[in-house]
PDB file of C-alpha atoms in Angstrom:
ATOM      1  CA  MET A   1       0.000   0.000   0.000  1.00  0.00           C
ATOM      2  CA  LYS A   2       1.071   3.530  -0.720  1.00  0.00           C
ATOM      3  CA  GLU A   3      -0.012   6.677   1.071  1.00  0.00           C
ATOM      4  CA  TYR A   4      -1.484   9.481  -1.051  1.00  0.00           C
ATOM      5  CA  GLU A   5      -2.809  12.974  -0.583  1.00  0.00           C
ATOM      6  CA  LEU A   6      -6.033  13.213  -2.601  1.00  0.00           C
ATOM      7  CA  ILE A   7      -7.282  16.575  -3.836  1.00  0.00           C
ATOM      8  CA  TRP A   8     -10.809  16.196  -5.216  1.00  0.00           C
ATOM      9  CA  GLU A   9     -12.173  19.194  -7.142  1.00  0.00           C
ATOM     10  CA  ILE A  10     -15.761  19.551  -8.326  1.00  0.00           C
ATOM     11  CA  PHE A  11     -16.102  22.293 -10.936  1.00  0.00           C
ATOM     12  CA  ASN A  12     -19.151  24.565 -10.748  1.00  0.00           C
ATOM     13  CA  LYS A  13     -21.396  24.565 -13.836  1.00  0.00           C
ATOM     14  CA  CYS A  14     -22.849  28.038 -13.189  1.00  0.00           C
ATOM     15  CA  PRO A  15     -21.395  30.499 -15.731  1.00  0.00           C
ATOM     16  CA  ARG A  16     -21.102  33.395 -13.251  1.00  0.00           C
ATOM     17  CA  ASN A  17     -19.583  31.338 -10.452  1.00  0.00           C
ATOM     18  CA  GLN A  18     -16.070  30.076 -11.136  1.00  0.00           C
ATOM     19  CA  MET A  19     -15.563  28.697  -7.611  1.00  0.00           C
ATOM     20  CA  ARG A  20     -15.165  24.968  -7.145  1.00  0.00           C
ATOM     21  CA  ASP A  21     -15.569  22.622  -4.236  1.00  0.00           C
ATOM     22  CA  VAL A  22     -12.229  21.241  -3.074  1.00  0.00           C
ATOM     23  CA  PHE A  23     -11.769  18.341  -0.670  1.00  0.00           C
ATOM     24  CA  VAL A  24      -8.416  17.094   0.672  1.00  0.00           C
ATOM     25  CA  GLU A  25      -7.729  13.804   2.419  1.00  0.00           C
ATOM     26  CA  GLU A  26      -4.956  11.297   3.027  1.00  0.00           C
ATOM     27  CA  LEU A  27      -5.516   7.703   1.886  1.00  0.00           C
ATOM     28  CA  GLU A  28      -3.651   4.392   1.880  1.00  0.00           C
ATOM     29  CA  LEU A  29      -4.288   2.721  -1.481  1.00  0.00           C
ATOM     30  CA  GLU A  30      -2.948  -0.031  -3.678  1.00  0.00           C
ATOM     31  CA  ASP A  31      -4.302   1.511  -6.891  1.00  0.00           C
ATOM     32  CA  PRO A  32      -5.721   5.059  -7.289  1.00  0.00           C
ATOM     33  CA  GLU A  33      -7.524   4.024 -10.500  1.00  0.00           C
ATOM     34  CA  GLU A  34      -9.395   1.292  -8.625  1.00  0.00           C
ATOM     35  CA  TYR A  35     -10.354   3.908  -6.005  1.00  0.00           C
ATOM     36  CA  ILE A  36     -11.855   6.097  -8.789  1.00  0.00           C
ATOM     37  CA  ARG A  37     -13.794   3.154 -10.267  1.00  0.00           C
ATOM     38  CA  ASN A  38     -15.206   2.281  -6.829  1.00  0.00           C
ATOM     39  CA  LYS A  39     -16.000   5.914  -5.929  1.00  0.00           C
ATOM     40  CA  PHE A  40     -18.197   6.309  -9.015  1.00  0.00           C
ATOM     41  CA  LYS A  41     -19.472   2.717  -9.158  1.00  0.00           C
ATOM     42  CA  GLY A  42     -22.973   2.442 -10.605  1.00  0.00           C
ATOM     43  CA  LYS A  43     -22.793   5.846 -12.314  1.00  0.00           C
ATOM     44  CA  GLU A  44     -22.159   6.655 -15.944  1.00  0.00           C
ATOM     45  CA  VAL A  45     -18.633   8.007 -15.800  1.00  0.00           C
ATOM     46  CA  SER A  46     -15.728   8.693 -18.134  1.00  0.00           C
ATOM     47  CA  TYR A  47     -12.244   9.803 -17.175  1.00  0.00           C
ATOM     48  CA  GLU A  48      -8.799  10.540 -18.514  1.00  0.00           C
ATOM     49  CA  LYS A  49      -5.713   9.585 -16.530  1.00  0.00           C
ATOM     50  CA  THR A  50      -2.521  11.663 -16.638  1.00  0.00           C
ATOM     51  CA  VAL A  51       0.728  10.933 -14.805  1.00  0.00           C
ATOM     52  CA  LEU A  52       2.945  13.982 -14.244  1.00  0.00           C
ATOM     53  CA  GLU A  53       6.751  13.919 -14.138  1.00  0.00           C
ATOM     54  CA  ASP A  54       6.710  14.151 -10.322  1.00  0.00           C
ATOM     55  CA  GLY A  55       4.517  11.026 -10.119  1.00  0.00           C
ATOM     56  CA  THR A  56       1.238  12.834  -9.386  1.00  0.00           C
ATOM     57  CA  ILE A  57      -1.685  10.923 -10.889  1.00  0.00           C
ATOM     58  CA  ILE A  58      -4.553  13.082 -12.177  1.00  0.00           C
ATOM     59  CA  PHE A  59      -7.984  11.830 -13.199  1.00  0.00           C
ATOM     60  CA  ASP A  60     -10.178  14.282 -15.130  1.00  0.00           C
ATOM     61  CA  ILE A  61     -13.662  12.889 -14.601  1.00  0.00           C
ATOM     62  CA  MET A  62     -17.037  13.574 -16.202  1.00  0.00           C
ATOM     63  CA  THR A  63     -20.131  12.190 -14.484  1.00  0.00           C
ATOM     64  CA  SER A  64     -23.724  13.463 -14.538  1.00  0.00           C
ATOM     65  CA  GLN A  65     -22.458  16.277 -16.799  1.00  0.00           C
ATOM     66  CA  ILE A  66     -20.265  17.553 -13.945  1.00  0.00           C
ATOM     67  CA  LYS A  67     -16.511  17.908 -14.412  1.00  0.00           C
ATOM     68  CA  GLN A  68     -14.387  16.703 -11.517  1.00  0.00           C
ATOM     69  CA  ARG A  69     -10.672  16.198 -10.948  1.00  0.00           C
ATOM     70  CA  CYS A  70      -8.921  13.873  -8.515  1.00  0.00           C
ATOM     71  CA  SER A  71      -5.193  14.366  -8.003  1.00  0.00           C
ATOM     72  CA  PHE A  72      -3.192  11.729  -6.104  1.00  0.00           C
ATOM     73  CA  THR A  73       0.248  12.719  -4.813  1.00  0.00           C
ATOM     74  CA  GLU A  74       2.324  10.100  -3.019  1.00  0.00           C
ATOM     75  CA  ILE A  75       3.419  11.163   0.471  1.00  0.00           C
TER      76      ILE A  75
END
């Protein structure tokens, strides 16, 4: 298991409100991608996975017409 800091952003759909909800937590996980699949289990979801040079794993997620982003940084 690895320990990650998760930053979960939910982007606001309102055109005049550019704020987003941001949640931060620390998790012990084997596989961040499995965590994403389980988090949105039973929902119609699509996502793109990007791995940055520093090892941060980013999932850009679209579900229920809402854009979300989960960033996993190993700690």
